XYZ file of C-alpha atoms in Angstrom:
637
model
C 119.455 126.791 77.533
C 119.831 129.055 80.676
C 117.275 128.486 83.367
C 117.669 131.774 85.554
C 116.483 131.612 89.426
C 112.712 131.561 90.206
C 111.170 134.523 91.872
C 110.921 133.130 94.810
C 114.721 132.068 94.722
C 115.611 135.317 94.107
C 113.244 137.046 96.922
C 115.529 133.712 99.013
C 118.296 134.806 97.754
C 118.107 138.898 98.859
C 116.188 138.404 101.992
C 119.389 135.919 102.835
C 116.538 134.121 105.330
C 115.720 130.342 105.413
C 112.306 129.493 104.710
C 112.026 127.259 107.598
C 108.834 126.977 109.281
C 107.835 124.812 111.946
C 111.476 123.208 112.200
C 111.116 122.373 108.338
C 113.198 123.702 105.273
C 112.017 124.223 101.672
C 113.258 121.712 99.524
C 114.545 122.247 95.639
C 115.077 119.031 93.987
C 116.647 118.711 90.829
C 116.738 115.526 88.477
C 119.575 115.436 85.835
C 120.044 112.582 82.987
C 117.853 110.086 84.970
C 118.095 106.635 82.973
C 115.768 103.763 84.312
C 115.864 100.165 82.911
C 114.763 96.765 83.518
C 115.077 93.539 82.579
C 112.162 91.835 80.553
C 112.148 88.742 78.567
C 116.106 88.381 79.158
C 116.318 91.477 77.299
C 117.299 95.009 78.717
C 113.841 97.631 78.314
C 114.874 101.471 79.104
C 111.801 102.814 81.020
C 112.953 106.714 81.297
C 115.772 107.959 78.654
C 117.952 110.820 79.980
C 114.709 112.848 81.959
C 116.031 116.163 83.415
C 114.106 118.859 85.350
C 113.562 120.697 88.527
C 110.775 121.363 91.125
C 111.102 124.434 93.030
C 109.677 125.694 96.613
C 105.930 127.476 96.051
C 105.356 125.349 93.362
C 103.371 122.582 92.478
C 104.657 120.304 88.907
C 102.790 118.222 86.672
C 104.189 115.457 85.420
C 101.752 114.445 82.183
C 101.969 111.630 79.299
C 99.858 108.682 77.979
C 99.395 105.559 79.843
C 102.963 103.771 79.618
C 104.915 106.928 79.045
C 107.241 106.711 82.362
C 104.703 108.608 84.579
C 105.015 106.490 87.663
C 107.891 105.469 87.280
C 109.743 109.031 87.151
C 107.666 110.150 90.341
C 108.690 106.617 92.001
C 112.270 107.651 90.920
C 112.201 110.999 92.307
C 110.643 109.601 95.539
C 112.911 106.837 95.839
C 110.171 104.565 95.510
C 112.233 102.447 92.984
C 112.074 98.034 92.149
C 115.471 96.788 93.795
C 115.793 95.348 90.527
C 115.542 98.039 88.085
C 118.901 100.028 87.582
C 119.177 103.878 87.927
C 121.900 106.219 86.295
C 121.470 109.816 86.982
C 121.130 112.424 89.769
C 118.302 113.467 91.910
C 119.217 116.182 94.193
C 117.510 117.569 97.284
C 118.806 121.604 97.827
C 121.917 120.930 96.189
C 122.683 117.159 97.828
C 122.913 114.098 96.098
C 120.354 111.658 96.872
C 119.404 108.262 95.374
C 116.954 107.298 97.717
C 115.095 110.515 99.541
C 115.330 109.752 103.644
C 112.522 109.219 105.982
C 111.438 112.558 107.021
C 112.149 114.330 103.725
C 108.719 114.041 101.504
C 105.645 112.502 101.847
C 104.360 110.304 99.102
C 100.095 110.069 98.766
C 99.256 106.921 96.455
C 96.481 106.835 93.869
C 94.532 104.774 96.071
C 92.854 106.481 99.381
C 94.120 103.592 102.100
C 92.231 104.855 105.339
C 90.553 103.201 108.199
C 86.572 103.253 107.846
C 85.471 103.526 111.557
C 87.923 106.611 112.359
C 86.450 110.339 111.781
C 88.604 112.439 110.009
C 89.609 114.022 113.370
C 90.820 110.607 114.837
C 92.705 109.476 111.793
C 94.529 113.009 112.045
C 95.286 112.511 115.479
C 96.452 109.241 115.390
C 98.523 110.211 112.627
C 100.276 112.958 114.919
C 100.832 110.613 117.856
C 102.869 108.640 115.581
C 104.657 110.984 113.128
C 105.174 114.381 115.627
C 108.029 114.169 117.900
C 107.591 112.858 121.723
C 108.912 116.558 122.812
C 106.004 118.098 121.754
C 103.071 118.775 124.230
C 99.607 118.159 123.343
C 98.345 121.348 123.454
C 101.124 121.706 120.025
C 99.869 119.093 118.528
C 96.683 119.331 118.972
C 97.264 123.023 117.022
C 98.840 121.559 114.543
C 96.505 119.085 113.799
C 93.670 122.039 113.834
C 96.153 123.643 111.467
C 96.290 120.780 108.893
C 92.194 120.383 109.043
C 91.708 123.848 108.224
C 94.463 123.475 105.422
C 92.684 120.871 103.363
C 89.289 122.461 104.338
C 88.181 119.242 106.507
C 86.372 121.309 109.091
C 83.054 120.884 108.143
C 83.246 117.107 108.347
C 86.047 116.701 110.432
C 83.446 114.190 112.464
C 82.373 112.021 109.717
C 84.111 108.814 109.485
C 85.694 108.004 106.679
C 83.311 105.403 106.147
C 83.462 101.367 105.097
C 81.293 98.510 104.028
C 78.440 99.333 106.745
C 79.122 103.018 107.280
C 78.594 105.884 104.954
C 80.987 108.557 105.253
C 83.501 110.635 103.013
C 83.132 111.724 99.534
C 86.110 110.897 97.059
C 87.442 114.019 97.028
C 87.186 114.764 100.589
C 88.927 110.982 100.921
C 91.891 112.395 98.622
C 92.307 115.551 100.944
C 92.792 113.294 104.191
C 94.945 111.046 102.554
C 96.874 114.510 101.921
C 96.029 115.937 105.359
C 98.132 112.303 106.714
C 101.344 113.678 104.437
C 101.865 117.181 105.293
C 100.784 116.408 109.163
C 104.875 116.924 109.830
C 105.166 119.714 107.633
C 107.468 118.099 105.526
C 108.166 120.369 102.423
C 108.041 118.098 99.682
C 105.093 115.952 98.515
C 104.752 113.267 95.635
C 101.087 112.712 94.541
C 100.233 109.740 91.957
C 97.479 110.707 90.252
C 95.337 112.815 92.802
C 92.174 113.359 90.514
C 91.817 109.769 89.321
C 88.549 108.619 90.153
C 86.785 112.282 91.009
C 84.391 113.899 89.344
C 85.626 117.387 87.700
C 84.814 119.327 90.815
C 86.407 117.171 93.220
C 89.131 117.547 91.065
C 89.437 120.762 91.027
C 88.979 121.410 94.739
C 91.679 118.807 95.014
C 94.670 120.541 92.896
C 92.935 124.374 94.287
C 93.883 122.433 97.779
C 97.537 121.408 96.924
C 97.839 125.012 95.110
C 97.310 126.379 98.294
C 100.012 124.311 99.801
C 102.442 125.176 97.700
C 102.285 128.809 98.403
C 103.317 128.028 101.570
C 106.654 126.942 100.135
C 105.970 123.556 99.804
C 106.989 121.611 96.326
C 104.789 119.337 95.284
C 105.323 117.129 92.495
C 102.147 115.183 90.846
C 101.881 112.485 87.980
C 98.297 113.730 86.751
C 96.110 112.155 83.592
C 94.650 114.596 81.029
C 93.425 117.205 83.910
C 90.406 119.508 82.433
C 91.706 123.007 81.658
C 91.169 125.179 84.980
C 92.834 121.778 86.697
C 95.964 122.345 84.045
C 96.138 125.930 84.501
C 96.988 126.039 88.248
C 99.947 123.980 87.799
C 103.280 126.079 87.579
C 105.458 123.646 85.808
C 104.983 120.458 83.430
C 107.597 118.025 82.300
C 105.868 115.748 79.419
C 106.681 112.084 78.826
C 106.099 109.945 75.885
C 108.040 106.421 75.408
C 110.097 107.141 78.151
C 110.911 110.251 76.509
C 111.104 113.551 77.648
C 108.687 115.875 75.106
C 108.761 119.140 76.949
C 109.901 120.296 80.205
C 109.098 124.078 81.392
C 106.310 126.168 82.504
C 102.971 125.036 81.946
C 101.583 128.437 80.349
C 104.982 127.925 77.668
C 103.943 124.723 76.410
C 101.484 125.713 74.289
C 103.979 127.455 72.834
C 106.405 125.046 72.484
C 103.944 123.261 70.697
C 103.374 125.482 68.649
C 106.740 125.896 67.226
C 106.726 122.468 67.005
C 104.151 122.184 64.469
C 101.064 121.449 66.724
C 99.222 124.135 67.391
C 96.455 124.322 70.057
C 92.903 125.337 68.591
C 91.736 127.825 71.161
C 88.641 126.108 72.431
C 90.329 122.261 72.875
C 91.883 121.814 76.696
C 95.522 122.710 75.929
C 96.456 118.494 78.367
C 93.651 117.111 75.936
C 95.567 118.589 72.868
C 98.921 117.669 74.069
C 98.106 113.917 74.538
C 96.225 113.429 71.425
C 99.053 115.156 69.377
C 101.254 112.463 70.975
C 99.101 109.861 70.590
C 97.534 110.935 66.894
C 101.311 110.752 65.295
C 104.023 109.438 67.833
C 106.586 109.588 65.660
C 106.744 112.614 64.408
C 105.921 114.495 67.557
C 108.488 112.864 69.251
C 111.152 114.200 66.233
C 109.565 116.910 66.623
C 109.658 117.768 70.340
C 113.226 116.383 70.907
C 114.931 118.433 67.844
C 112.873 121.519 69.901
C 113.976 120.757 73.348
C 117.682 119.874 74.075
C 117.316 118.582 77.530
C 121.352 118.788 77.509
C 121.648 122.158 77.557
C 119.725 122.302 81.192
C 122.008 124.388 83.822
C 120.710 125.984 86.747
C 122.364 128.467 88.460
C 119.779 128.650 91.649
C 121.828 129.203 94.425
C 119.751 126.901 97.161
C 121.132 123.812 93.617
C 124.798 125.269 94.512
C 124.169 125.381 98.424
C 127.116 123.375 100.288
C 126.937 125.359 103.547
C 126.759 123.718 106.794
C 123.670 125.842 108.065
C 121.883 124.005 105.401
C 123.124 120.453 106.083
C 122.742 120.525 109.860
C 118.968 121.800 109.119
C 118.374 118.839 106.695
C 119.621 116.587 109.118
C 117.169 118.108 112.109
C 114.866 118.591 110.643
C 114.574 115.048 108.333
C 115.653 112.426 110.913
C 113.446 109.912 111.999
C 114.817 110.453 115.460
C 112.248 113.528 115.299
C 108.998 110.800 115.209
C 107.576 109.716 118.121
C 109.101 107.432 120.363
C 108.737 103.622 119.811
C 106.774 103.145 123.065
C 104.450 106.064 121.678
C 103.801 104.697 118.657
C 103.148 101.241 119.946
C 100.640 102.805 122.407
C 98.880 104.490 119.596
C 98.829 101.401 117.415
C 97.376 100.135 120.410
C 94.584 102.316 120.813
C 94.029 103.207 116.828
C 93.311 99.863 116.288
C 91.361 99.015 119.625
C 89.235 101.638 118.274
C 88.831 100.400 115.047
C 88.294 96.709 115.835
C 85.194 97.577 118.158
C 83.503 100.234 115.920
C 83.970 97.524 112.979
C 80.965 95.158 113.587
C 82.570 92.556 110.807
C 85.817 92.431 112.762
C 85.210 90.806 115.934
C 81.765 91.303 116.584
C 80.002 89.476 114.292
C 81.851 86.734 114.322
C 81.390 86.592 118.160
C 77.892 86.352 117.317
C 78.342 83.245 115.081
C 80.467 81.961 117.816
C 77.411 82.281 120.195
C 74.941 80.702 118.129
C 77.603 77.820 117.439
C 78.287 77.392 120.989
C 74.200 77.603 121.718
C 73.831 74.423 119.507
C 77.392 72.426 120.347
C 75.977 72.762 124.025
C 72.046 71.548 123.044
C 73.773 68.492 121.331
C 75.989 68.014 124.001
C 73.677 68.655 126.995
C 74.745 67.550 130.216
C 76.844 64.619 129.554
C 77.131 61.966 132.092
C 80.043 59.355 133.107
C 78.578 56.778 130.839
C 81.002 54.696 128.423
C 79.919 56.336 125.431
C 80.219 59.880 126.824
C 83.947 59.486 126.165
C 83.201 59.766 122.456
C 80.986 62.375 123.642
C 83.029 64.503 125.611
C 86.227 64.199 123.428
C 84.102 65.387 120.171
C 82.806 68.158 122.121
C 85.784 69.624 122.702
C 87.223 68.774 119.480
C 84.560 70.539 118.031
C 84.698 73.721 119.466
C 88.452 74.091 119.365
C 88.235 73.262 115.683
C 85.797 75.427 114.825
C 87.006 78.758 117.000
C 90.410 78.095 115.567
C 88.567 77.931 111.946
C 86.425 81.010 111.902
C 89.842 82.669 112.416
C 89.589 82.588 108.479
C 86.266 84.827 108.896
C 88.680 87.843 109.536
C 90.872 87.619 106.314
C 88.703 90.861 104.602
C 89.654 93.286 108.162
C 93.120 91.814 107.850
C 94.009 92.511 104.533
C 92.320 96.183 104.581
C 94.951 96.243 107.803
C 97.254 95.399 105.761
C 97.325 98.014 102.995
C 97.226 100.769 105.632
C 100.608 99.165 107.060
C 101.968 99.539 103.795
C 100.757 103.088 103.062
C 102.066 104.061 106.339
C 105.547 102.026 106.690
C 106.261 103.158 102.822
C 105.899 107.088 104.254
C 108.203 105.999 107.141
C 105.473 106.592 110.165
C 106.689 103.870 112.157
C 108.165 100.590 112.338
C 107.308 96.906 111.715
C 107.757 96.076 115.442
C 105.421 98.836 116.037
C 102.425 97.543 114.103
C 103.190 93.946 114.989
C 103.320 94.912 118.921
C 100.260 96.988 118.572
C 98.079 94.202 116.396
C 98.682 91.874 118.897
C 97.524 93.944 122.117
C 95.027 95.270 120.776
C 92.915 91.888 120.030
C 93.907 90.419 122.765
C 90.940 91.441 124.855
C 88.522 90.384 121.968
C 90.057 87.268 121.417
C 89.403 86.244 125.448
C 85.804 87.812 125.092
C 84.712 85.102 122.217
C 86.908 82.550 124.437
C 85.463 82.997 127.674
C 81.722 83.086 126.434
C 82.227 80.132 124.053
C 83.528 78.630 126.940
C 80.705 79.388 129.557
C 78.087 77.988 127.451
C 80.378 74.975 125.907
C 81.163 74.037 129.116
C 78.237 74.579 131.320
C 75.613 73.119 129.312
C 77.586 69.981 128.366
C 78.371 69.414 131.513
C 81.960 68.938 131.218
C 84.699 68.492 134.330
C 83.253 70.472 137.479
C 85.860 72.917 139.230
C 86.617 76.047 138.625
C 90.419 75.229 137.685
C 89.283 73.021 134.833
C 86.838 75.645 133.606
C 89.771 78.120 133.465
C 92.293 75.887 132.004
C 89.763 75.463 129.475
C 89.507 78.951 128.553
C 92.912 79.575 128.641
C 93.714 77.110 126.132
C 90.779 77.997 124.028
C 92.273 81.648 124.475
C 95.660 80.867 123.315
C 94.613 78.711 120.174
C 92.245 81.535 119.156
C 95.282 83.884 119.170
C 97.965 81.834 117.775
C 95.110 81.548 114.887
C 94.767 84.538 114.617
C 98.442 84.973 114.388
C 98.534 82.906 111.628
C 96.102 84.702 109.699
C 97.817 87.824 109.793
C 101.142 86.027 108.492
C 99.451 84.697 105.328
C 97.484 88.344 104.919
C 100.803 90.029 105.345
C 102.230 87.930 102.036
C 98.912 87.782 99.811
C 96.732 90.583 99.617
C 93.419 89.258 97.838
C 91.485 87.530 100.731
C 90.145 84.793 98.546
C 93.403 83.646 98.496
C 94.189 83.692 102.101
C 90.890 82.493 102.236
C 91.910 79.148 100.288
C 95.359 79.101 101.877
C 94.255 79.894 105.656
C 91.697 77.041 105.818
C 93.745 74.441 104.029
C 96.634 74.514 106.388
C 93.761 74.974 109.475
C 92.603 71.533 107.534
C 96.064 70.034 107.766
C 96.453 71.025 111.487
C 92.928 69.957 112.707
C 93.911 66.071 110.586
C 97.521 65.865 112.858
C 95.896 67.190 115.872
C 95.309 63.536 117.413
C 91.385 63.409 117.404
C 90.927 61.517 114.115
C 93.697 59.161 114.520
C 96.108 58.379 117.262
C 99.509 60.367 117.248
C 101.294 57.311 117.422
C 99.808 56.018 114.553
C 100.702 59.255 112.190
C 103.193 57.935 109.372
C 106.236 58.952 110.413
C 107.931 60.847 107.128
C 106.799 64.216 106.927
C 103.351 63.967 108.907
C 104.175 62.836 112.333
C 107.643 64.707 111.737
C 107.513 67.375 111.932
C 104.324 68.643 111.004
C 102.260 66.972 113.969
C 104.748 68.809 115.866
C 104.106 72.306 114.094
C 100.709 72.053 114.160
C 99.085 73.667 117.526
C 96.249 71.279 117.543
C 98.011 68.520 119.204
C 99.468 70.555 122.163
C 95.936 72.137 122.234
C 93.829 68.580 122.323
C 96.293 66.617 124.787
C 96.837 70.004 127.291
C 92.331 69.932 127.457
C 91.888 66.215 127.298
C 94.421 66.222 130.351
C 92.211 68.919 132.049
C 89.114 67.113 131.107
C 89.791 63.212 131.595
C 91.988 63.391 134.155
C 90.310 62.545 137.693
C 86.841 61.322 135.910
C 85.896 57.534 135.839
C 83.666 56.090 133.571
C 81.228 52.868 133.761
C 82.583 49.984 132.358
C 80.083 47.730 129.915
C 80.161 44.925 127.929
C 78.544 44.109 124.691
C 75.471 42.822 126.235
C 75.153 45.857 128.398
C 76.238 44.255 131.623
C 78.128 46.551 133.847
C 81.696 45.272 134.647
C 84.027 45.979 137.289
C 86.533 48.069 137.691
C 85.341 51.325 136.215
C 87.475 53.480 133.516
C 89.934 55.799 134.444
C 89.705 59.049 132.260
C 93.486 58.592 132.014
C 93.469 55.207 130.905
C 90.705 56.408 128.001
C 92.393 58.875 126.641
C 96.112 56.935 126.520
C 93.830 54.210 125.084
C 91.992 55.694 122.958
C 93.744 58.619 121.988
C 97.421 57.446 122.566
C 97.656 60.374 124.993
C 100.294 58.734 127.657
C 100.834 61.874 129.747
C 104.554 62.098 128.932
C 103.633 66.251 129.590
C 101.311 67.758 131.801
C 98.447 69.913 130.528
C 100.694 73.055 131.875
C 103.549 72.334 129.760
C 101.048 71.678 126.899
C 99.581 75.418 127.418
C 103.174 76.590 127.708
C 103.932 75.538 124.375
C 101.035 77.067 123.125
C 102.198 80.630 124.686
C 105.232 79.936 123.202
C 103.641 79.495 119.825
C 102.072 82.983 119.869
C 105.242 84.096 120.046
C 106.829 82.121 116.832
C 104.216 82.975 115.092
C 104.014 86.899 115.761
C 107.600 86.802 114.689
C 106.707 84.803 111.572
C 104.253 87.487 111.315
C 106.854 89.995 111.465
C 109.222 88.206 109.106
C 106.529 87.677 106.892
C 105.930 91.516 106.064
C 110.121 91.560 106.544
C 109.731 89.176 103.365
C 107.285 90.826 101.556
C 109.405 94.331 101.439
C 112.260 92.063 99.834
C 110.250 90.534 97.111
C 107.121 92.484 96.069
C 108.772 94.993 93.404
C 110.342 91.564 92.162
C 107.086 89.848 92.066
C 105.173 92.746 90.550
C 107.882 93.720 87.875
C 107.516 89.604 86.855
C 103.910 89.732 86.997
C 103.858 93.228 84.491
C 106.488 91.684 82.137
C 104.215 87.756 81.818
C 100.736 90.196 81.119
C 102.999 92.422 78.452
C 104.503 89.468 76.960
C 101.041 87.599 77.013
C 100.095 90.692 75.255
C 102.291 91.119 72.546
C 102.398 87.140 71.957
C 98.385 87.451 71.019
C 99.498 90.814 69.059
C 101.718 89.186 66.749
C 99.389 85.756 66.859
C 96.793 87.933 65.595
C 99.032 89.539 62.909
């Protein structure tokens, strides 16, 4: 079967113009004989079976079929959104080009889940978005027009000052949630956009507002390609094209308006008041076998040749505009987007009173009551114990409530992933901009922990000691902190990195040195090397230098006779605390530094990581629940 050009191929094809606007090209893409498999129980499971199609410029595609019919999976093909470890025969080509895997630049890919920040209007997360997508060459006064542009687009004016809204903020609707996430895609006018399921979750006029919205954007020559779940029928009958799955299968492939026909012939005609998606499904679903005879005898997928002339193009004009226009040179320079980063999150931490500033409250009310127990200790023997818990104490329990931020970590997290999966910017980028911007809230809950710690306890006088103390307190918060982010970058439910964040906190806090001497830590596995890993010993000997060092203590007996000569706060701490002063307390808060370090690169490696082996882990968590399923199937039978 001939497919003959589109109109608007043929209006391409006489004017002889480009439809280029803003530096961007149209883009045709083409899918022929796409096979997908997997492995599953040691056995080889075919996902898609021979799927061919086409999506054209001004045109937005459905792509339809009952849960487990390929859906995802097709649009994850065509986006190059693929498992490493699922196999791929076939062609998908982009104006004529082969392409496996579509390059950064060249579509934009909005998920079925709405991943925004809560404190940013819709404004701000638009702006921030163009800081980090729209090339550095571009003044501000352009993008500040385009980002106008896009508002207007997805008709976001009226609450383009609302945030989006989170857990103590009310703010967008669903739909108007959906149409930012969209608004974030076609910022850098790219020409081709993969939706997953737009309308899931919104009511019926949300979803219609939503698919009006991307029916707009297609007339401006976009091609937009959605997976879409029994849409209601003014939803079905703005799309321009449908392509049908069922097992894998490909039931029907052409203009949406021609199904029903096809249908018909078929032997499954559409009663005229049933929604024609409705009918389709259930006719699939009612008798799967012989639809699918059906529908396959009727539709010779084969026989599929274009003759579109932007499919044939091979011209140079057309490559060199592809590769302009699609680079990721064209983004925003890495010192840009780390600077916006920077400031995106800044913003969000201090609008977000669960991020920092609650917890600085807690850390003020804990501080309050360490100093009240603590009040003004003197030089007496038994203010050793005193002194040395106190700081124990609050170390510990800064370092702890680093756990406190695992909900604001993970929600980081997912819009990392949205955003690195669409290609906005780099790992380094989001680690670099993570870390500066908490570093000013990390000294703030420092430095006023610190000030009432140390002032109402009545801890080693001098200013030096104070700000040694807050230093170190400063740098164990952070490399904390650090931490944290490393386990939220590999496990995304925060009761887990709940769990897994405080037990190895536990395991550092028992090697740190304060509940039993580091020289009397077993040596095989816990002295080395984990007493060595863990930043609570560098932390405790680097403050119990600043603290004990220069202080004396009264010397007593057990019948409370004072004895002569009194205690050097050296000589208690090597005593009690088998501190010997083999390192100063500056090399001690040099190794800490050194630790933030290590650990923002195990932060980095960790997300490094969890791009290598998340399709592997997710593909072997869906193939134990389907097993687990079909075991109780046949158990039951």
């Amino acid at each position: 079967m001939k497919l003959g050009m589109s109109p608007l191929s043929q209006t391409l094809c006489m004017d002889k113009t480009d439809t280029m606007k803003m530096g961007d090209v149209s883009a045709r893409l083409t899918w022929v004989d796409l096979w997908v498999t997997t492995k599953r129980s040691g056995s080889k499971q075919i996902i898609l079976q021979g799927i061919t199609g086409y999506a054209e410029p001004g045109s937005i595609s459905a792509i339809m079929g009952p849960s487990g019919s390929g859906k995802s999976t097709l649009l994850d093909t065509l986006a190059g959104r693929l498992a490493t470890n699922t196999a791929l025969t076939g062609q998908v080509r982009l104006n004529g080009h082969s392409k496996t895997t579509l390059s950064h630049g060249t579509a934009g890919y909005v998920t079925q889940t709405d991943v925004l920040i809560g404190t940013l209007t819709v404004k701000e997360t638009i702006d921030y978005s163009a800081c980090l997508r729209l090339p550095s060459y571009m003044t501000p006064s352009q993008k500040k027009a385009i980002v106008y542009s896009t508002i207007q687009e997805l008709g976001l004016h009226d609450c383009r000052n609302t945030p989006v809204g989170n857990w103590h903020t009310r703010g967008l609707s669903g739909g108007e949630k959906r149409r930012l996430s969209i608004a974030l895609e076609i910022l850098a006018r790219l020409r081709l956009l993969f939706l997953d399921e737009p309308t899931t979750g919104l009511d019926s006029a949300a979803a219609f507002f939503v698919i009006t919205t991307l029916r707009n954007l297609s007339r401006d020559g976009r091609t937009i390609i959605a997976s879409i779940h029994q849409p209601s029928g003014e939803v079905f009958e703005m799309f321009d094209s449908l392509t049908l799955l069922s097992g894998g299968k490909l039931m029907y492939f052409g203009h949406a308006y021609n199904a029903i026909e096809h249908f018909k012939a078929a032997g499954f005609p559409c009663p005229s008041l049933r929604n024609p998606s409705d009918h389709f499904l259930r006719a699939i679903n009612a008798d799967f076998d012989k639809m699918k005879s059906n529908l396959k005898g009727s539709f010779r997928t084969k026989d599929l040749e274009s003759v579109d002339p932007i499919d044939r193009t091979r011209t140079k004009q057309v490559t060199r505009i592809i590769s302009e226009a699609y680079q990721s040179s064209d983004q925003a320079s890495f010192f840009k987007q780390s600077l916006t980063l920077t400031r995106r999150s800044f913003v969000n931490m201090s609008r977000d009173f669960g991020y920092y500033w609650l917890r600085l409250v807690i850390y003020i009310i804990i501080s309050f009551c360490v100093g009240s127990v603590f009040f003004n200790l003197d030089n007496n023997f038994g203010d050793i114990l005193g002194r040395a818990g106190c700081i124990f104490f609050v170390s510990g329990f800064l370092t702890f409530m680093s756990i406190g931020g695992f909900p604001f970590f993970v929600e980081d997290m997912k819009v990392f992933n949205r955003e690195r999966q669409n290609g906005h910017y780099g790992v380094v980028a989001f680690v670099v901009g993570n870390t500066v911007s908490s570093i000013p809230f990390l000294f703030l809950i420092a430095l006023v922990s610190s000030v009432l710690v140390y002032y109402m306890a009545g801890l080693h006088s001098g200013l030096d000691h104070f700000a040694y103390f807050v230093i170190s307190l400063f740098a164990q918060v952070t490399i904390a902190e650090s931490l944290m982010m490393a386990i939220a970058s590999l496990v995304s439910n925060f009761l887990i990195c709940i769990v897994t964040g405080a037990a190895i906190q536990g395991v550092f806090m028992l090697l740190g040195g304060f509940f039993m001497r580091i020289d009397k830590i077993p040596k095989p596995l816990w002295r080395y090397p984990l007493s060595y890993i863990s930043f609570d010993m560098y932390a405790l000997q680097g403050i119990y230098l600043n603290e004990f060092t220069g202080l004396t203590f009264e010397n007593y007996v057990l019948d409370g006779k004072k004895i002569s000569p009194p205690i050097p706060g050296w000589y208690a701490i090597r005593e009690m605390y088998g501190i010997k002063g083999e390192f100063t307390k500056w090399q001690d808060i040099s190794v800490l530094f050194a630790m933030i370090l290590s650990y923002r690169i195990i932060f980095l490696l960790c997300i490094k990581l969890r791009e290598k082996l998340e399709p592997f882990v997710r593909l072997k968590f869906t193939q134990y629940r389907t097993d687990k399923k079909l075991s109780s199937k046949h158990s039951e039978l």
